PDB file of C-alpha atoms in Angstrom:
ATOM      1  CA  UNK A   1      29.647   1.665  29.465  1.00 52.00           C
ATOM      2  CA  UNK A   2      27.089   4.355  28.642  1.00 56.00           C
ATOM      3  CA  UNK A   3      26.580   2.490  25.332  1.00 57.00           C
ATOM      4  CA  UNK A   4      25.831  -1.024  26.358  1.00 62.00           C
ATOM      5  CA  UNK A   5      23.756   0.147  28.407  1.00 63.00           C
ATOM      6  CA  UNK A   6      21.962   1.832  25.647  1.00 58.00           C
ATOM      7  CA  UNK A   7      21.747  -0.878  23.021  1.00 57.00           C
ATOM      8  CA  UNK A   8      20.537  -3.471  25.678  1.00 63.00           C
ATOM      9  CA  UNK A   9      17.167  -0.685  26.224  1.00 60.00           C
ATOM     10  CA  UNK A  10      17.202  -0.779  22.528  1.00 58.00           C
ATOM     11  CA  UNK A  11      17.043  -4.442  21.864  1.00 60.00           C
ATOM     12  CA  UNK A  12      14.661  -4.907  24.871  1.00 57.00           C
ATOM     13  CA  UNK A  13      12.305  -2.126  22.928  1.00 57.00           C
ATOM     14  CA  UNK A  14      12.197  -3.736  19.813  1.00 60.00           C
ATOM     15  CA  UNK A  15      11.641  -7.221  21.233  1.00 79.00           C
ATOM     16  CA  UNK A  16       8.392  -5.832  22.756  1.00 84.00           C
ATOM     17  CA  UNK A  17       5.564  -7.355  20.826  1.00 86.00           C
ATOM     18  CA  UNK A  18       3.438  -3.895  20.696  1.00 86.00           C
ATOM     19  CA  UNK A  19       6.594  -2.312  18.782  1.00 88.00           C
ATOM     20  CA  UNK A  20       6.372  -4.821  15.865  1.00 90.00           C
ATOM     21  CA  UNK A  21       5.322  -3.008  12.575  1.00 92.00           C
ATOM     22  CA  UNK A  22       3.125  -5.130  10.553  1.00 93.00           C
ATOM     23  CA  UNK A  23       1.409  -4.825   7.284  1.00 94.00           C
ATOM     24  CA  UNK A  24      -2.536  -3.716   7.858  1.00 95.00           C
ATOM     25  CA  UNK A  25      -3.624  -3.621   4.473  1.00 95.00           C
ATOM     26  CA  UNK A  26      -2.387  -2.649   0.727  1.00 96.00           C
ATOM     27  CA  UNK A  27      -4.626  -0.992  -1.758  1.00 96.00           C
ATOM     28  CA  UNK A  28      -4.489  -1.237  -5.662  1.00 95.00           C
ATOM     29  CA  UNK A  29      -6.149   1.725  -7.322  1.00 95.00           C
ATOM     30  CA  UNK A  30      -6.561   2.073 -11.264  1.00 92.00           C
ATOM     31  CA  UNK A  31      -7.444   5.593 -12.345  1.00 86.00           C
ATOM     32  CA  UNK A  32      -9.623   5.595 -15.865  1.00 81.00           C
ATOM     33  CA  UNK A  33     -10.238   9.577 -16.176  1.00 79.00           C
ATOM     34  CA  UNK A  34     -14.423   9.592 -17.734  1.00 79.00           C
ATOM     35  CA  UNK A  35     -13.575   6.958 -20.178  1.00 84.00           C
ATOM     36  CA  UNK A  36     -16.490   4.293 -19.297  1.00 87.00           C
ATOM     37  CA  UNK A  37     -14.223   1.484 -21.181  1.00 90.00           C
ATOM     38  CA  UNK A  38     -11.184   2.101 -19.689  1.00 90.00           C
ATOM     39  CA  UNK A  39     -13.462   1.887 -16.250  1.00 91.00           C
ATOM     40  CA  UNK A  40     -14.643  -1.300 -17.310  1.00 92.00           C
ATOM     41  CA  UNK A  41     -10.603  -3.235 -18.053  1.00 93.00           C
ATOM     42  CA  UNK A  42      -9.499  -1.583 -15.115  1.00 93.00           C
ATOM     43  CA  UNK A  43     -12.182  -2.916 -13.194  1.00 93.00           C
ATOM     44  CA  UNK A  44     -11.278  -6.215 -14.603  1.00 93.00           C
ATOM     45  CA  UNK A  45      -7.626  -6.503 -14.511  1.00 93.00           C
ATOM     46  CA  UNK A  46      -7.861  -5.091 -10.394  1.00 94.00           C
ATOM     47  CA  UNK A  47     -10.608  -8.116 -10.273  1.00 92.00           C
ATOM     48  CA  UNK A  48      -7.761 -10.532 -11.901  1.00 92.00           C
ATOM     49  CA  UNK A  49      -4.916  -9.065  -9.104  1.00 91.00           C
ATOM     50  CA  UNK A  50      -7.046  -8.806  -6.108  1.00 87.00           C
ATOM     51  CA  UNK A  51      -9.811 -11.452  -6.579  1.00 82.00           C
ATOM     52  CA  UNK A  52     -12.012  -9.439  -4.296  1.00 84.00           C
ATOM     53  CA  UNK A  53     -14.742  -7.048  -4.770  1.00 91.00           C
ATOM     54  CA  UNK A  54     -13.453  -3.978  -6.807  1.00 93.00           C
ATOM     55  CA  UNK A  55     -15.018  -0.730  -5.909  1.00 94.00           C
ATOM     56  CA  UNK A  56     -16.018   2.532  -8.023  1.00 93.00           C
ATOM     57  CA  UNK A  57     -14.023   5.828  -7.156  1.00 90.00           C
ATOM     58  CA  UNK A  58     -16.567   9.100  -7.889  1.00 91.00           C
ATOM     59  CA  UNK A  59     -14.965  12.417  -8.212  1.00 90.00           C
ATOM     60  CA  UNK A  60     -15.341  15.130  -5.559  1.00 92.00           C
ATOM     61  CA  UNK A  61     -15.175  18.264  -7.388  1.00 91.00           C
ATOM     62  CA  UNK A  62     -16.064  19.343 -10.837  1.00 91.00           C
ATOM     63  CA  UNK A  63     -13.371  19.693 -13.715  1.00 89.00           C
ATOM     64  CA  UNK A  64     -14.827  21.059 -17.174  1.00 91.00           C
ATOM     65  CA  UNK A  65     -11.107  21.117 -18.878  1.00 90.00           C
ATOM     66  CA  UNK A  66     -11.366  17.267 -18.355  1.00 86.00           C
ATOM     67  CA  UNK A  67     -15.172  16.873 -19.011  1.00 86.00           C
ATOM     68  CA  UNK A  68     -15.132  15.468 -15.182  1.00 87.00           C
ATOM     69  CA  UNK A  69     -18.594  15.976 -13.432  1.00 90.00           C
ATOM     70  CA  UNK A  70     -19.544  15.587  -9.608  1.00 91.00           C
ATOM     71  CA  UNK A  71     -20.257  12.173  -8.838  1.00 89.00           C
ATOM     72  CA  UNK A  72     -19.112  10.292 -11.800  1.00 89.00           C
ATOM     73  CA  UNK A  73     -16.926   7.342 -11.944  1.00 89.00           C
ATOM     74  CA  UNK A  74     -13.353   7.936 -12.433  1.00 90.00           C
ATOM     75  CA  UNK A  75     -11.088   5.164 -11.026  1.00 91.00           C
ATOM     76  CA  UNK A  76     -11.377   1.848  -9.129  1.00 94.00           C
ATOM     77  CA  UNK A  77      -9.907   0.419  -6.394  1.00 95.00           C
ATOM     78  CA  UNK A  78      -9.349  -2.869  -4.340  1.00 96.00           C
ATOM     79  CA  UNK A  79      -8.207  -3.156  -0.821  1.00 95.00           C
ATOM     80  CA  UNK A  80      -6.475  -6.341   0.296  1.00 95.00           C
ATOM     81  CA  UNK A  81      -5.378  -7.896   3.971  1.00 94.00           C
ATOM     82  CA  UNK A  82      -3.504 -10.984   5.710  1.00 92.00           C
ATOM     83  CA  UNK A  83      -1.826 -13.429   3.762  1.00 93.00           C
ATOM     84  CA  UNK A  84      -3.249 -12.913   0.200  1.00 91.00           C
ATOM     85  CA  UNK A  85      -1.997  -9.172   0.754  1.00 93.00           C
ATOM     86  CA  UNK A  86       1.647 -10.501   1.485  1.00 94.00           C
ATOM     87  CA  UNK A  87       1.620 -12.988  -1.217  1.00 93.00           C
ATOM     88  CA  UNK A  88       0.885  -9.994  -3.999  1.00 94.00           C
ATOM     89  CA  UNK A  89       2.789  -7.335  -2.736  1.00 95.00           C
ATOM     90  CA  UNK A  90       5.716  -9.828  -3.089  1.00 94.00           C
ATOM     91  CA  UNK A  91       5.118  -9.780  -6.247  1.00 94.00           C
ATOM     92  CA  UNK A  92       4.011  -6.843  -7.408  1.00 94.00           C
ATOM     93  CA  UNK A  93       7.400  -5.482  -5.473  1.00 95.00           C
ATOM     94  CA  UNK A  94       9.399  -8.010  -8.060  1.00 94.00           C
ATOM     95  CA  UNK A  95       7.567  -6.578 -10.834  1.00 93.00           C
ATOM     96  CA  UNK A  96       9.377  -3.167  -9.883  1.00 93.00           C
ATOM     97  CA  UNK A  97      12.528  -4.896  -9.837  1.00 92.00           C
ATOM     98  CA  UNK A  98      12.328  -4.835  -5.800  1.00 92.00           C
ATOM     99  CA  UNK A  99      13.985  -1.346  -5.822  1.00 94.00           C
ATOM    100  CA  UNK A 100      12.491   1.537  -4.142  1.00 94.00           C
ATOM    101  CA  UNK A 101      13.202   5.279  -3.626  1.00 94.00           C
ATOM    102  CA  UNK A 102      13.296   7.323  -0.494  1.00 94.00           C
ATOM    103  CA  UNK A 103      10.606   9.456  -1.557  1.00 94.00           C
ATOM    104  CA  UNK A 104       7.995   7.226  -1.631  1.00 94.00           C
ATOM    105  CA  UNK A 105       8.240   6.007   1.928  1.00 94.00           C
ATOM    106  CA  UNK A 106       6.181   8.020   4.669  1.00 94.00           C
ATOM    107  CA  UNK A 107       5.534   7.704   8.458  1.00 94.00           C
ATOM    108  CA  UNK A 108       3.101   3.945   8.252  1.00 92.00           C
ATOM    109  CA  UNK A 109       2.945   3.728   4.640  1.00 94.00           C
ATOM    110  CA  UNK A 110       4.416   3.483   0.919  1.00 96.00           C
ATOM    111  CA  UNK A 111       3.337   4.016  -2.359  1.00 96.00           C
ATOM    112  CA  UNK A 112       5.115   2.474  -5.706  1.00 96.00           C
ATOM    113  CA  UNK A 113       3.390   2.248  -9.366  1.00 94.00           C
ATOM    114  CA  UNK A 114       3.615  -0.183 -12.372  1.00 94.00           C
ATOM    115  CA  UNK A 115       3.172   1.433 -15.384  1.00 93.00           C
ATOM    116  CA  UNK A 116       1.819  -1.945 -17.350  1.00 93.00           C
ATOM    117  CA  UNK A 117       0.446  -4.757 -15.626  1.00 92.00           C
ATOM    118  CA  UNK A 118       2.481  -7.744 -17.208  1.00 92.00           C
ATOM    119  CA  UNK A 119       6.074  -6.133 -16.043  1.00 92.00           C
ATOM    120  CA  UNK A 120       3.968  -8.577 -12.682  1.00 92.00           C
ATOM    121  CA  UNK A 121       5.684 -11.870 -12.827  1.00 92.00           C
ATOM    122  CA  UNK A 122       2.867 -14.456 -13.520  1.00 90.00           C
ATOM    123  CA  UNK A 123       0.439 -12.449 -15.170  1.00 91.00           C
ATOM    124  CA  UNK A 124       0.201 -12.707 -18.988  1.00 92.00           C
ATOM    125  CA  UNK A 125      -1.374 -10.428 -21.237  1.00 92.00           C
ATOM    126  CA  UNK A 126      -5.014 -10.508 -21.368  1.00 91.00           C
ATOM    127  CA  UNK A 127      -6.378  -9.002 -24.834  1.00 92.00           C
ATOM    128  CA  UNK A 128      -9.480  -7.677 -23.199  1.00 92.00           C
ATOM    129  CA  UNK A 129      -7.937  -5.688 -20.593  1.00 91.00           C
ATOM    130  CA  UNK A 130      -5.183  -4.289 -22.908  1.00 90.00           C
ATOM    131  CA  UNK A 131      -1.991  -2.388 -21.424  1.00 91.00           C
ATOM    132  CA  UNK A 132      -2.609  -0.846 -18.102  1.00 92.00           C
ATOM    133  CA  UNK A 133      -0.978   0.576 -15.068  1.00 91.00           C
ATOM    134  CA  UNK A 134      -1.875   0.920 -11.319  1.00 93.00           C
ATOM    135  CA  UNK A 135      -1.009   2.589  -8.115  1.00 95.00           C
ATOM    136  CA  UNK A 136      -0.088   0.374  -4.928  1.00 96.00           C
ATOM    137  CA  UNK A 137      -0.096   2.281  -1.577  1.00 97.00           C
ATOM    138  CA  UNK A 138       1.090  -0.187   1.447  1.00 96.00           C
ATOM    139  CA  UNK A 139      -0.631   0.484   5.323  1.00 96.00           C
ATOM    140  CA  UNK A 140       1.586  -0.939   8.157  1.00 96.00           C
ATOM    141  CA  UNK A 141       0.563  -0.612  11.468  1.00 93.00           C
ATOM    142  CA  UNK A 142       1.673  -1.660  14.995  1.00 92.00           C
ATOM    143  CA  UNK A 143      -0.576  -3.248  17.476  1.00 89.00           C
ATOM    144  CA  UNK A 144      -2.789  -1.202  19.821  1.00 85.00           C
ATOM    145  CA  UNK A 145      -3.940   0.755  16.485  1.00 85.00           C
ATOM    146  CA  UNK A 146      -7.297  -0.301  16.675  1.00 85.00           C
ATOM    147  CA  UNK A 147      -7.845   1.943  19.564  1.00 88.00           C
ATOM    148  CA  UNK A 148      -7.155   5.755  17.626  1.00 86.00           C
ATOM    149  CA  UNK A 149      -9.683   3.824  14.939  1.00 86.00           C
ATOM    150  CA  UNK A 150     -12.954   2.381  16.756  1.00 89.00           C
ATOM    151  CA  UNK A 151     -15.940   4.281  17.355  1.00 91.00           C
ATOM    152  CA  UNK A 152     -16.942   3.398  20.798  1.00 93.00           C
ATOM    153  CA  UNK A 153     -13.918   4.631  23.740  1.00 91.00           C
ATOM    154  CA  UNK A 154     -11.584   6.106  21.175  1.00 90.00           C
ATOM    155  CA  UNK A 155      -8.642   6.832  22.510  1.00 90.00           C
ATOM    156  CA  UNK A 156      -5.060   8.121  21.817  1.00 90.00           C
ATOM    157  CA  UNK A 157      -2.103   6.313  20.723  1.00 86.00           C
ATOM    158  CA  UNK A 158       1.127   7.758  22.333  1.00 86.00           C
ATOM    159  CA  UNK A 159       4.088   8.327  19.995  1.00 87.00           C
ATOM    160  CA  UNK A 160       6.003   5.174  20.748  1.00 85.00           C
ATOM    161  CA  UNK A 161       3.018   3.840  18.701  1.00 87.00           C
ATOM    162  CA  UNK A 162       3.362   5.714  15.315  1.00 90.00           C
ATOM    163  CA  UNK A 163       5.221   4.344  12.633  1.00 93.00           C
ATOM    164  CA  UNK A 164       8.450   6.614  11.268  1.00 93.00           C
ATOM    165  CA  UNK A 165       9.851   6.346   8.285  1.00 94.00           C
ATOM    166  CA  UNK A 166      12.741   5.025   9.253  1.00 94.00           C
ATOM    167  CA  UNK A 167      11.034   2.155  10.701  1.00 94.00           C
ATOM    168  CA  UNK A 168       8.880   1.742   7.317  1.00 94.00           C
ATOM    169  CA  UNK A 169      12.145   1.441   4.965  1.00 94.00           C
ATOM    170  CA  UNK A 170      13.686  -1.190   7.520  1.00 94.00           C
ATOM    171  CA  UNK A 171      10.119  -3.125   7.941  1.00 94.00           C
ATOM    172  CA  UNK A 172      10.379  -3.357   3.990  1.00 94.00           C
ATOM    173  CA  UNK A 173      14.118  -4.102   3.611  1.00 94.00           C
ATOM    174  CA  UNK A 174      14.404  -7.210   6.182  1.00 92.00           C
ATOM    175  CA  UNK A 175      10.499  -8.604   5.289  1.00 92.00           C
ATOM    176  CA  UNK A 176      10.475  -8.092   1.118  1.00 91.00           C
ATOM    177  CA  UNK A 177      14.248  -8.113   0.565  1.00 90.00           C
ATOM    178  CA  UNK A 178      13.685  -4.605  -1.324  1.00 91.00           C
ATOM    179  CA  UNK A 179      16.516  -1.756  -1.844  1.00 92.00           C
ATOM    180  CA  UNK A 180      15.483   1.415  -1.277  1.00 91.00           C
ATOM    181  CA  UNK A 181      17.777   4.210  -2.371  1.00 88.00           C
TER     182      UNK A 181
END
């Protein structure tokens, strides 16, 4: 008795529209190390993924074993959202053979990497850009976020709001069809 009674608060929780987990935004990030032409394909094959505006990562702190100063260029990275987000993450899941481990799913997010760019299904090889790799990290969020995230009246979001893990792994199962393991 105890049980149905259960279940029915569970599916009446998850068919409330503020506990839908949706996907905010993913980010593709090429690192290049102080190599100013690997900067410059890996600016160009994130502009051939993303087809946005690809932006400059500096370094924060100073490395001399790597020849890495303050301030200087050492990655890039694009941001995407909505539909054209969806549509590549698809994708760039397939190009990983839609398999995924435990480990790299976290409370609201997960992160995956390609190690060369044309393991993507529809991408060929472009000569100029060479063989490259890149980092995906996936943002999902639940509605109501906006309100821990504005500047004017921020407020708290209670814990029925945050994303677990568990939640993350079966957001990616039932929407990309992946297996995580």
């Amino acid at each position: 008795m105890e049980t149905t009674k259960n279940t029915q608060k569970m599916e009446k929780k998850s068919k409330n529209p503020m506990q839908t987990v949706s996907l905010e935004k993913i980010t593709l990030n090429c690192g290049a190390g102080t190599e100013a032409k690997k900067l410059e394909r890996s600016i160009k094959l994130l502009t051939m993924l993303g087809e946005g505006t690809v932006k400059t990562t500096l370094s924060k702190s100073r490395i001399p074993a790597f020849g890495i100063r303050i301030n200087q260029e050492i990655g890039c990275k694009i941001t995407l959202r909505g539909q054209k987000a969806m549509a590549l993450l698809k994708r760039l899941l397939e190009g990983v053979g839609n398999k995924l481990s435990k480990k790299q799913m976290s409370d609201g997010y997960f992160g995956f990497g390609i190690r060369e760019y044309i393991e993507i299904p529809g991408v060929t090889y472009q000569r100029e850009i060479g063989v490259l790799g890149l980092d995906i990290c996936v943002t999902l969020k639940k509605a109501g976020k906006r309100v821990a995230n504005r500047k004017i009246k921020k407020g708290r979001i209670g814990n029925g709001q945050k994303i677990t893990k568990e939640e993350t792994i079966k957001f990616v199962e039932e929407n990309f069809k992946t297996l995580i393991e």
